[in-house]
XYZ file of C-alpha atoms in Angstrom:
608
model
C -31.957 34.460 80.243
C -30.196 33.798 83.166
C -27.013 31.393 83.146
C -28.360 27.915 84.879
C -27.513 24.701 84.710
C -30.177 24.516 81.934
C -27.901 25.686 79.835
C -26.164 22.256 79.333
C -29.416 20.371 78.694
C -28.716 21.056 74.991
C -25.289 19.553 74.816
C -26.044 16.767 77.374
C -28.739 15.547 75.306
C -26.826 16.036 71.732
C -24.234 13.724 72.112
C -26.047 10.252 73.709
C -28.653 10.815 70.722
C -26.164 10.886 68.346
C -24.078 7.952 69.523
C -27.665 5.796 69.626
C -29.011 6.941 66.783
C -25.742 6.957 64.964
C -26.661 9.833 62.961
C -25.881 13.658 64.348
C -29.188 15.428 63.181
C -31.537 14.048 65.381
C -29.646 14.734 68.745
C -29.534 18.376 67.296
C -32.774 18.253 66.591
C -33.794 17.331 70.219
C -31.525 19.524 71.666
C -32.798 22.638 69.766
C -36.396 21.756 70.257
C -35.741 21.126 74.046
C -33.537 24.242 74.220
C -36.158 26.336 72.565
C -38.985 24.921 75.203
C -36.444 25.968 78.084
C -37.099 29.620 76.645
C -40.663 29.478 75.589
C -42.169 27.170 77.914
C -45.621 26.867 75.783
C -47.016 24.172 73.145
C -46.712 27.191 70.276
C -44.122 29.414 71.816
C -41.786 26.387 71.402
C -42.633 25.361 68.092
C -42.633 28.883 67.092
C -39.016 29.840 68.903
C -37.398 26.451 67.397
C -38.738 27.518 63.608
C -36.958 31.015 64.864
C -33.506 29.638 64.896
C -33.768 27.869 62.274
C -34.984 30.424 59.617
C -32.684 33.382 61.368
C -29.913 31.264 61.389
C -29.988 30.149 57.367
C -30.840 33.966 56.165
C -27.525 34.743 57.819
C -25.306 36.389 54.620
C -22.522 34.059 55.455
C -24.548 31.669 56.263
C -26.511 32.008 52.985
C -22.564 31.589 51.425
C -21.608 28.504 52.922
C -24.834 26.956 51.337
C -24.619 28.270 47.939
C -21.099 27.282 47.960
C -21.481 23.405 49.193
C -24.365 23.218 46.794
C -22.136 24.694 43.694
C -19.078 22.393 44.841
C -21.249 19.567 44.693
C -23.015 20.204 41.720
C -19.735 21.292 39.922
C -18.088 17.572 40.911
C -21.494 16.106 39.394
C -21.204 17.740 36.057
C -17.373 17.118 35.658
C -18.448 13.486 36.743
C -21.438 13.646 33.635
C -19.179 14.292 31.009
C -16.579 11.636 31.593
C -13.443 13.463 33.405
C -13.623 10.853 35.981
C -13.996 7.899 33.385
C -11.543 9.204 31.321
C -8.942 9.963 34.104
C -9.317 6.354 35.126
C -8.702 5.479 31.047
C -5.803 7.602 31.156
C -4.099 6.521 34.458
C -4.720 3.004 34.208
C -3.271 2.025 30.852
C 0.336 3.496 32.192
C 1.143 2.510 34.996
C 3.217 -0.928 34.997
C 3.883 -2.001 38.674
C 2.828 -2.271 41.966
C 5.039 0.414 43.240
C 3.718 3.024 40.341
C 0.357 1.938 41.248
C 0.933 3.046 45.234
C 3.064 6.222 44.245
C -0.343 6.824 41.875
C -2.297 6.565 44.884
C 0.037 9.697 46.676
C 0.621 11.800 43.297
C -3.268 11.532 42.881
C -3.874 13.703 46.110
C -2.740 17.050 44.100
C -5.820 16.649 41.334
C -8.040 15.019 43.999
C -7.847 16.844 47.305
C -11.041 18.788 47.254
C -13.541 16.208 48.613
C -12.810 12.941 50.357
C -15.973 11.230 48.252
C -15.071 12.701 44.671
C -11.147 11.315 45.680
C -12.721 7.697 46.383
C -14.748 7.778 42.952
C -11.883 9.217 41.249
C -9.084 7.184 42.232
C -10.666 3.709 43.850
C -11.979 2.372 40.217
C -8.214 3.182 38.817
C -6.816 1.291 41.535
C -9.414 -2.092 42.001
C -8.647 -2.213 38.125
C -4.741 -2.286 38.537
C -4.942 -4.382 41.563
C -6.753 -6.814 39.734
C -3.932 -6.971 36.680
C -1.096 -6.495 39.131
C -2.029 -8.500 42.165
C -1.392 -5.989 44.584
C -3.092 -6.407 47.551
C -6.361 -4.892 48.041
C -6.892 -4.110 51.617
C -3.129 -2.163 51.472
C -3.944 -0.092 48.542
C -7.574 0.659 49.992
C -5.365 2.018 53.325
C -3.326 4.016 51.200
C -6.479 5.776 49.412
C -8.150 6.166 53.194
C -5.491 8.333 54.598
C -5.035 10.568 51.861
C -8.650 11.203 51.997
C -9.900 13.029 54.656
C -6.626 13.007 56.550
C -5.276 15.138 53.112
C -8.344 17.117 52.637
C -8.746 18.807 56.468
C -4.942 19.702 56.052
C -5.684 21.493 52.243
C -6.981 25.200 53.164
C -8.556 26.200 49.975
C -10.414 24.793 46.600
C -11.769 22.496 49.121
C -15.802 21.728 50.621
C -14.632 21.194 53.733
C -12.819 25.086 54.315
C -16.238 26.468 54.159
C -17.768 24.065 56.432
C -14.609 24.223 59.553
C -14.664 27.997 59.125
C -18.156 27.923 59.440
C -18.205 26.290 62.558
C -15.762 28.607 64.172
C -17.049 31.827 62.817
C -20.050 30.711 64.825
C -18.734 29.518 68.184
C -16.542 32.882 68.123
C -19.620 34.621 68.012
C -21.219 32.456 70.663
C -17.993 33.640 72.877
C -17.549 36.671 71.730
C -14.194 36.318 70.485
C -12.923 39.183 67.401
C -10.631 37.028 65.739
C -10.413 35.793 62.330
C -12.054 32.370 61.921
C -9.777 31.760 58.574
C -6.628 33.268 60.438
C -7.285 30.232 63.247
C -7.864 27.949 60.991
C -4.814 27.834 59.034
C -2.867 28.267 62.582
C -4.628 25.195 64.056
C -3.149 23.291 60.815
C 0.319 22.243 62.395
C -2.336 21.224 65.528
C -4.144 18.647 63.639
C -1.773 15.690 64.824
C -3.928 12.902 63.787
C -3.735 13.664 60.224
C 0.047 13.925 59.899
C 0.703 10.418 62.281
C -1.810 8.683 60.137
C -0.222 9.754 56.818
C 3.279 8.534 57.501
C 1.545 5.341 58.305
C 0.387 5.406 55.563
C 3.769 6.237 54.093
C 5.378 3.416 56.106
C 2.781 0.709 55.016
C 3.603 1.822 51.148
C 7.044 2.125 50.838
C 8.509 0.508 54.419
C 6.240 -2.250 55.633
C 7.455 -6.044 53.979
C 4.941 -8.344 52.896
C 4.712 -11.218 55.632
C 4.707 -14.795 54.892
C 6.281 -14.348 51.598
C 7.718 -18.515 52.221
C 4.097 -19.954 51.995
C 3.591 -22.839 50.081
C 2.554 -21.948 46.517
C -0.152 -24.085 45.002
C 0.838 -27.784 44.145
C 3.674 -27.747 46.630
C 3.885 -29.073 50.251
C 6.888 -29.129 52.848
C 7.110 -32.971 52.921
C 8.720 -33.785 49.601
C 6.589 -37.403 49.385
C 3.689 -34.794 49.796
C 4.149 -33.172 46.707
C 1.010 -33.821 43.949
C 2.423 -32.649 40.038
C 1.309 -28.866 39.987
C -0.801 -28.531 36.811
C 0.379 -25.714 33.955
C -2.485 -24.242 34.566
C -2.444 -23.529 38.421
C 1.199 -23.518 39.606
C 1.846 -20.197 40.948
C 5.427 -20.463 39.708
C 4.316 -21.231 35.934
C 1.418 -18.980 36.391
C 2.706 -15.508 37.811
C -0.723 -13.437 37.543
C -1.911 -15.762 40.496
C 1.337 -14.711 42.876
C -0.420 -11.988 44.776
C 1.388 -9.757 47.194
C 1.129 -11.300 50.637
C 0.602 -8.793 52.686
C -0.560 -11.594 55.035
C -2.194 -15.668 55.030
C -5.423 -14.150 54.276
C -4.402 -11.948 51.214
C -2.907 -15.101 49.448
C -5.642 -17.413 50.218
C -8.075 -14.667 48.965
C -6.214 -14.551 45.889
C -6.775 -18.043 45.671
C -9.987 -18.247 45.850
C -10.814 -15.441 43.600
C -8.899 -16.803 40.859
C -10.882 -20.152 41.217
C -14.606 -18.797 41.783
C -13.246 -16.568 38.516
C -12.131 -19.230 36.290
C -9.390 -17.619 35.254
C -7.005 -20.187 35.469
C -9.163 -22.973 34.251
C -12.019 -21.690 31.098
C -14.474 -24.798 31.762
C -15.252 -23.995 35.699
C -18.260 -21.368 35.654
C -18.862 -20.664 39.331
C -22.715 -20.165 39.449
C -23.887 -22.893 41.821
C -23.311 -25.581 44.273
C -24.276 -29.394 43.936
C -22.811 -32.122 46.260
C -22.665 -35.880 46.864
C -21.860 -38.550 49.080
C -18.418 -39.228 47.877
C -15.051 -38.125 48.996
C -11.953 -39.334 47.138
C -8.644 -37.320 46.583
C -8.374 -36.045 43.024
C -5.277 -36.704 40.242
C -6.414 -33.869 38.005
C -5.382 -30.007 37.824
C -5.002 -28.757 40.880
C -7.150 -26.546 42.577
C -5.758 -23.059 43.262
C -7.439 -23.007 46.325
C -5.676 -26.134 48.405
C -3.000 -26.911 46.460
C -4.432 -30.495 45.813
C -5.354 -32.279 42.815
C -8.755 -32.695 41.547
C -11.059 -35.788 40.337
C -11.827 -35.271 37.048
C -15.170 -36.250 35.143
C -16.727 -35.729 32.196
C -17.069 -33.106 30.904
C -20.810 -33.279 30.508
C -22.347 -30.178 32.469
C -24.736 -32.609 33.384
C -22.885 -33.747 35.980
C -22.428 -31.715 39.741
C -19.197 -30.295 41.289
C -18.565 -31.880 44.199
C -16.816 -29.512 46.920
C -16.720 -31.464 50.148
C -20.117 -33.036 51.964
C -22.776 -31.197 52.622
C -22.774 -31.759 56.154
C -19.463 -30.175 56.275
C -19.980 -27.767 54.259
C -23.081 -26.632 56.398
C -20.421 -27.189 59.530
C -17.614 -25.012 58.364
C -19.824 -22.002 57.135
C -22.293 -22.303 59.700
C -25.400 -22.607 56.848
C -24.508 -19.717 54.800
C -24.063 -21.280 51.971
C -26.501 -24.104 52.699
C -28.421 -25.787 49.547
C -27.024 -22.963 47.139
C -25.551 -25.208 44.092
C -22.794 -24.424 42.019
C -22.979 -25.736 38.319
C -20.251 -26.201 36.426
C -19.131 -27.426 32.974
C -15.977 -29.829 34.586
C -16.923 -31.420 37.736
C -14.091 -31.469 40.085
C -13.645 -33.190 43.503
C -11.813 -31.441 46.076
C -10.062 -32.954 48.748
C -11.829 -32.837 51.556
C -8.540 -33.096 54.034
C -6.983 -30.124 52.651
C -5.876 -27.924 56.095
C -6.713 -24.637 54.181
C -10.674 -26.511 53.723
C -12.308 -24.443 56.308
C -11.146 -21.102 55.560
C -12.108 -21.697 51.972
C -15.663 -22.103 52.720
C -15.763 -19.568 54.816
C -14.464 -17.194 52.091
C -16.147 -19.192 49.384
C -19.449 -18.025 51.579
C -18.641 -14.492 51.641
C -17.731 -14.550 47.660
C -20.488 -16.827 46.867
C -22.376 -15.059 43.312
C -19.601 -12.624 43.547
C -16.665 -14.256 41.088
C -17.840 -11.668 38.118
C -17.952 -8.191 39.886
C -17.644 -6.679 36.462
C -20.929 -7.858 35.742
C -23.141 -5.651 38.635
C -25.373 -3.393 37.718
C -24.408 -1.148 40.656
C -20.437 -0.778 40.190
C -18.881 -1.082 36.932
C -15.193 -0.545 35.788
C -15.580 2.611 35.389
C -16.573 3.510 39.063
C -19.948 4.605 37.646
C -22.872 3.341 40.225
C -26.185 2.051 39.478
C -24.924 1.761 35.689
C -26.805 4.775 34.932
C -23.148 5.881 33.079
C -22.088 3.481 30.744
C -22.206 5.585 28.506
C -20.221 8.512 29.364
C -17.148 9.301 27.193
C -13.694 9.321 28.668
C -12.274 12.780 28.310
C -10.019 13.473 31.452
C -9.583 16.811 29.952
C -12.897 17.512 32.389
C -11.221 16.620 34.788
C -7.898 18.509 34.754
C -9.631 21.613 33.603
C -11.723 22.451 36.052
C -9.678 21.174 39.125
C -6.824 23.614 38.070
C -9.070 26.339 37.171
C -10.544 25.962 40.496
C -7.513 26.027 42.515
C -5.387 28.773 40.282
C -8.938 30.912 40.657
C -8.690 30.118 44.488
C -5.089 31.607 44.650
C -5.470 34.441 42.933
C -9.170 35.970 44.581
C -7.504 34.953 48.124
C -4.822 37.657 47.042
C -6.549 39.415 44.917
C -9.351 39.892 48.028
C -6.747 40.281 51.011
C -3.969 43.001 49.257
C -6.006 46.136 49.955
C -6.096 44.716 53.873
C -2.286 43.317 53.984
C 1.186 45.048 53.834
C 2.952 42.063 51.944
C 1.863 39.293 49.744
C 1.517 36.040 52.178
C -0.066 38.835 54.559
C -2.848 39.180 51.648
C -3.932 35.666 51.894
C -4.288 35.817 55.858
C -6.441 39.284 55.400
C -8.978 37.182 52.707
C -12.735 36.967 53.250
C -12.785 33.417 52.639
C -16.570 32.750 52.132
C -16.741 35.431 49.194
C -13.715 33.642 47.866
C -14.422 30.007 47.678
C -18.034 31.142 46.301
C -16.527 33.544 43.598
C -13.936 30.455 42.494
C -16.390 27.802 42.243
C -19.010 30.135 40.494
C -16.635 30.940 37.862
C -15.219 27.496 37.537
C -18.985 26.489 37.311
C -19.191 28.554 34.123
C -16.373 27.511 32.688
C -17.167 24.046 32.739
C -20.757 24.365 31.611
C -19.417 26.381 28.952
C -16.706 23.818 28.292
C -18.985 20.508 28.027
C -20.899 22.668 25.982
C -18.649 22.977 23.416
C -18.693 19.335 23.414
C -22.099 18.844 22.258
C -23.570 17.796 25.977
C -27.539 18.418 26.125
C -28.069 21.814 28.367
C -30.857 19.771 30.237
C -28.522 16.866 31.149
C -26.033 19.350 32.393
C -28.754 20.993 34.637
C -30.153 17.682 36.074
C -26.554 16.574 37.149
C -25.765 19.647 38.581
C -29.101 20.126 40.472
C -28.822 15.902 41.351
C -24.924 16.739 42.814
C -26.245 19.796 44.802
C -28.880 17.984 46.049
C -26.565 15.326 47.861
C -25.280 17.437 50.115
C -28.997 18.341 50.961
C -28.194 16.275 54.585
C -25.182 18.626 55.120
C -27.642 22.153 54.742
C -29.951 20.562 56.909
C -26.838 19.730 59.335
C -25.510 23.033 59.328
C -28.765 24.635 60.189
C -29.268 22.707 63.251
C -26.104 23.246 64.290
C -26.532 27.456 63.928
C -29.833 26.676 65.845
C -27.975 25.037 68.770
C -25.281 27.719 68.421
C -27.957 30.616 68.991
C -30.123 28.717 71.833
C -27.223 28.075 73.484
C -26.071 31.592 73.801
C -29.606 32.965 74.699
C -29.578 30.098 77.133
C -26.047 31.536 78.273
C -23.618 28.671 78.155
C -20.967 30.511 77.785
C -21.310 32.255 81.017
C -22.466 29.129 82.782
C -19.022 27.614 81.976
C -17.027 30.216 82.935
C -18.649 30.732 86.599
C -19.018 26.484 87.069
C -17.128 24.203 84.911
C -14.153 25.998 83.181
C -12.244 25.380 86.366
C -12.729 21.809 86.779
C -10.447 21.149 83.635
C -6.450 22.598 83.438
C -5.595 24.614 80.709
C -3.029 21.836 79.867
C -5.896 18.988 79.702
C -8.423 21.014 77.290
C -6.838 19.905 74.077
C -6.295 16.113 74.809
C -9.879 15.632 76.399
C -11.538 17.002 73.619
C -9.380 14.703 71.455
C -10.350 11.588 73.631
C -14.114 12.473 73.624
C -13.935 13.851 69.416
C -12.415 10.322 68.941
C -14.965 8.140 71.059
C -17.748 10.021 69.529
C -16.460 10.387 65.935
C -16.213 6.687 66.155
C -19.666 5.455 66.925
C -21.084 8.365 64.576
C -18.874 8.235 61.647
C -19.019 12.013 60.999
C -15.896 14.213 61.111
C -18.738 16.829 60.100
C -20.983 15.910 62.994
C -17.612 15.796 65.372
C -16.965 18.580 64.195
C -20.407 20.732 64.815
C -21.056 18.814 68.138
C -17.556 19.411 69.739
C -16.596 23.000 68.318
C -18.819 25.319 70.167
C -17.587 23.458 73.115
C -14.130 23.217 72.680
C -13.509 26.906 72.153
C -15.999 27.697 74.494
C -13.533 25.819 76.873
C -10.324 27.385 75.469
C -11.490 31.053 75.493
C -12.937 30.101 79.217
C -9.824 28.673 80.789
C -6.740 30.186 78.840
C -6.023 26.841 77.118
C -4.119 27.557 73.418
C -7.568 28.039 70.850
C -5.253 26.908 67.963
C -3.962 23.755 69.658
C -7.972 23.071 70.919
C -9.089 24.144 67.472
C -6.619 21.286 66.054
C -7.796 18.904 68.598
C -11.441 18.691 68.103
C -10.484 18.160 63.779
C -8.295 15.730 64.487
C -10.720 14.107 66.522
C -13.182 14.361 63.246
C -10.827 12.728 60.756
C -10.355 9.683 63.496
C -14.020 8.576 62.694
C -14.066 9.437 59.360
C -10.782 7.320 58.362
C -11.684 4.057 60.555
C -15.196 4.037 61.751
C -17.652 1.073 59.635
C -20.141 4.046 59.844
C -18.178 6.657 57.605
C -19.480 7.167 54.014
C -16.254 7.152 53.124
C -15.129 3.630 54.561
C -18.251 2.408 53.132
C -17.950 4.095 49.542
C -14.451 2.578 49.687
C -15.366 -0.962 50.257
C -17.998 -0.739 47.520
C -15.888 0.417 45.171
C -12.914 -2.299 46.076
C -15.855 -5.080 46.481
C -14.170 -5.767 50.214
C -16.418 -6.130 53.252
C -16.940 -3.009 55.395
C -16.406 -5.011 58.727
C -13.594 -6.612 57.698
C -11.564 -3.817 56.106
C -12.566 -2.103 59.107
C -11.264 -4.458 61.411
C -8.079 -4.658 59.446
C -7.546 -1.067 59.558
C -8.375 -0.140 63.513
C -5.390 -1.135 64.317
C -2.837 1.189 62.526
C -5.737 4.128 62.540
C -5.332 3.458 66.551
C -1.547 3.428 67.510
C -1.942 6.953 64.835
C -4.546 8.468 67.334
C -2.312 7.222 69.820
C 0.730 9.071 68.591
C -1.688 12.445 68.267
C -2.931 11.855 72.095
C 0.784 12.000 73.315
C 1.649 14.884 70.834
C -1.445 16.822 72.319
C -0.174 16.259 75.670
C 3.456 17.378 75.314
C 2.013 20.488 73.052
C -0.081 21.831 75.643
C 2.431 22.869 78.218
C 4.576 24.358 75.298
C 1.948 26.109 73.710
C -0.224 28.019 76.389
């Protein structure tokens, strides 16, 4: 077909979809099935031309690799998962480490045994960490950080034993083909690496904020204790921060401490006879001489101890003021009524938080998330043997190694050439078929049921089910594009309209706006590729630096967007809100992107 401006209806309609619909497949679903009509401009032609791409593009060998491969990865994570090397890699980690600062440097020295998925790193390593942040006080939304940018940051950076290789080669194999370009789409890849600035600013943030950044507010007034001496109420043994140190959280800032607060109270922990379940008030308001509430610093009135009798916690009207109705007629029963004082300056924020926490002192006791990390307690069972764990990710990686040489030395005339010279797709598939063996053979010898193994492995394979059906699209969209002749198109209309120089930091700016309100480095990813080197081989801009720019642009969404699977798999796992944490986190995922924006800039008029 003739280059026309048809050509772009495809990629004009792709990316609006996606940003509505927040989800990537059905703006590449559109844009195939409108791209196919453009070429058969019939009822059945289209239908029939749309089916076209899709089956030609799956039956693809390499194609038909990068499948079997995600599917085995993902299976092969399930199955270590079923017989306990995550559970017992938690067990193991957990009862040694001491302090905060092991607990953070856990978080880095994790990365080496955890690098090969973003999602199996969260599962992994998040349940170790909630668990010591809960016995060491750290502070949650910090350590959560720390996990998030050794995540996907980490993993795009990692060229082998990892499912995202296949996947980013994948997607430049193809636009290379689209462009006609010879080169090596593993060869780019690992030369785009140094290009991916995002990752490395938002790692030594993430450095900084673990090792560098000082707690704020560490003078706040501790429980008990105000900064007018006549003020001052006792403190009660059983709630002074001093006399109690498991209460003294790290405060990172006022709302870390007064969260620690209030978790301690809705917990009990620091009084046995108040069980948290539900809310009763009254009409009376007097200021308390009992223990003092961890929460305000400010003595309680104390009752009997009949559980007869309600728990007053401010008036209702109040109450229904300062929360705005959220927590309006839900009654909290306890053992030891208590009166708190209702002109505490920290009120307000409490019910607000005591809102958001409200039936959720106890998160031992969901069904869904359980010490362990396992989810929907469908594992309570499963033994803790880390030994399932450590196997199989070694094997994996040593495997990885040694086929990448073993595959490239026949092609290569010294040994680092070897691994530049590798078919990569028959590599990560041989590595994680034999791994795949192993293990099965492994848990076998451990007395697991053959038909449990099977149904985990088929289950894992089957989550990345949305990922096939991602990929296909985006090898329809690849094809219809070229028959529709984009390629050419760009080169005789648009390529001109953008400097060499500018190619790499626009694709950043629109990879970061767009990762954002999808929250898919994937998605990114397969929308911006075919584009971006279309661009590069077009106008002469560097195609490792552009390469590096539209990943980058990926891993922005994926580390900070409230859309991300991983940002919400996180929160679930730390029991913080997804909004919230997100919030929190914009900021220093921002000033990163902003650091990688100026480092694209300066790179592209030194490397042209």
């Amino acid at each position: 077909m003739h280059p026309s401006w048809l050509s772009l209806i495809p990629f004009l309609l792709v990316i609006p979809i996606s940003i509505f619909t927040r989800q990537v497949q059905p703006g590449l679903f559109v844009a195939l099935l409108v791209g196919s009509y453009i070429i058969e401009p019939s009822f059945f032609g289209g239908i029939r031309k749309f089916l076209d791409y899709i089956l030609l593009a799956i039956v693809k060998p390499n194609n038909v690799k990068i499948i079997l491969f995600l599917y085995g990865f993902s299976g092969l994570l399930s199955v270590i998962k079923m017989a306990g090397g995550i559970k017992g890699f938690v067990d193991l980690v957990t009862k040694r480490i001491k302090t905060k600062k092991g607990a953070m440097a856990l978080i880095w020295i994790s990365t080496l045994g955890t690098f090969s998925d973003p999602d199996f790193r969260i599962v992994t390593v998040a349940p170790i960490i909630k668990a010591l942040q809960e016995r060491l006080k750290m502070s949650k939304r910090r350590a959560a950080f720390i996990i998030d940018v050794t995540s996907n940051p980490v993993v795009t950076l990692v060229p082998i034993a990892t499912a995202f290789v296949g996947y980013m080669v994948s997607l430049i194999n193809t636009s290379f083909k689209q462009n006609g370009i010879s080169a090596q789409p593993y060869t780019v890849y690992i030369k785009s690496i140094p290009f991916n600035f995002f990752s490395y600013a938002i790692i030594l943030i993430g450095l900084y904020y673990t090792f560098f950044m000082q707690p704020k507010n560490k003078k706040e007034p501790i429980a008990g204790l105000s900064q007018k001496k006549s003020d001052r109420v006792p403190p009660h043994p059983n709630n002074d921060l001093r006399s109690n140190p498991e209460m003294a959280a790290e405060p990172d800032d006022f709302s870390d401490i007064h969260e620690t607060r209030l978790e301690h109270f809705l917990s009990g922990q620091n009084n046995p006879k108040i069980a948290p379940t539900t809310l009763q008030t009254n009409e009376y308001d007097k200021v308390g001489t009992g223990p003092i509430n961890p929460m305000t610093g400010q003595a309680e009135i104390s009752h009997s101890s009949s559980p007869s009798n309600p728990t007053t916690i401010g008036k209702m009207d109040d109450i229904k003021e300062t929360v705005k109705g959220r927590v309006a007629n839900a009654p909290l029963n306890t053992s030891s009524p208590k009166k708190m004082r209702t002109d505490d300056p920290y009120r307000q924020l409490y019910h607000e938080e005591y809102a958001r926490h409200l039936g959720a002192a106890n998160p031992s006791d969901r069904p869904e998330i359980n010490d362990a990390g396992n989810q929907n307690g469908e594992e309570e069972n499963t033994p803790s043997k880390p030994n399932n764990l450590i196997i199989p990710i070694v094997l994996l990686v040593c495997l990885t190694l040694f086929l990448s040489w073993w595959n490239g030395r026949t092609k290569a005339h010294s040994f680092t050439e070897a691994f530049l010279k590798v078919n990569e797709l028959d590599v990560m598939l041989e590595s994680v078929l034999i791994t795949l063996i192993l293990t099965i053979v492994l848990v076998m010898f451990q007395k697991f049921p053959i038909a449990k193994v099977v149904t985990h492995f088929i289950n894992g394979g089957n989550q990345l089910m949305s990922v096939i059906v991602l990929l296909a699209l985006i090898w329809g969209v690849s094809d219809v594009s070229t028959d529709l002749g984009f390629s050419q198109y760009i080169t005789e209309h648009i390529s001109g309209w953008i400097p060499p120089h500018f190619v790499a930091p626009i694709l950043f700016v629109l990879g970061v706006f767009l990762s954002y309100f999808i929250g898919s480095s994937w998605g990114t990813w397969g929308l911006l590729m075919p584009l971006g080197i279309t661009l590069a081989h077009q106008s002469g801009a560097n195609l490792f630096l552009v390469t590096g720019a539209v990943f980058a642009s990926g891993t922005y969404g994926a580390t900070c967007s409230p859309l991300s699977d991983n940002s919400v798999t996180l929160c679930t796992m730390m029991d913080m809100e997804v909004m919230k944490y997100c919030k929190w986190k914009l900021i220093p995922t921002t000033i990163g992107a902003g650091i990688a924006l100026v480092l694209f800039i300066i790179a592209s008029f030194i490397f042209k």
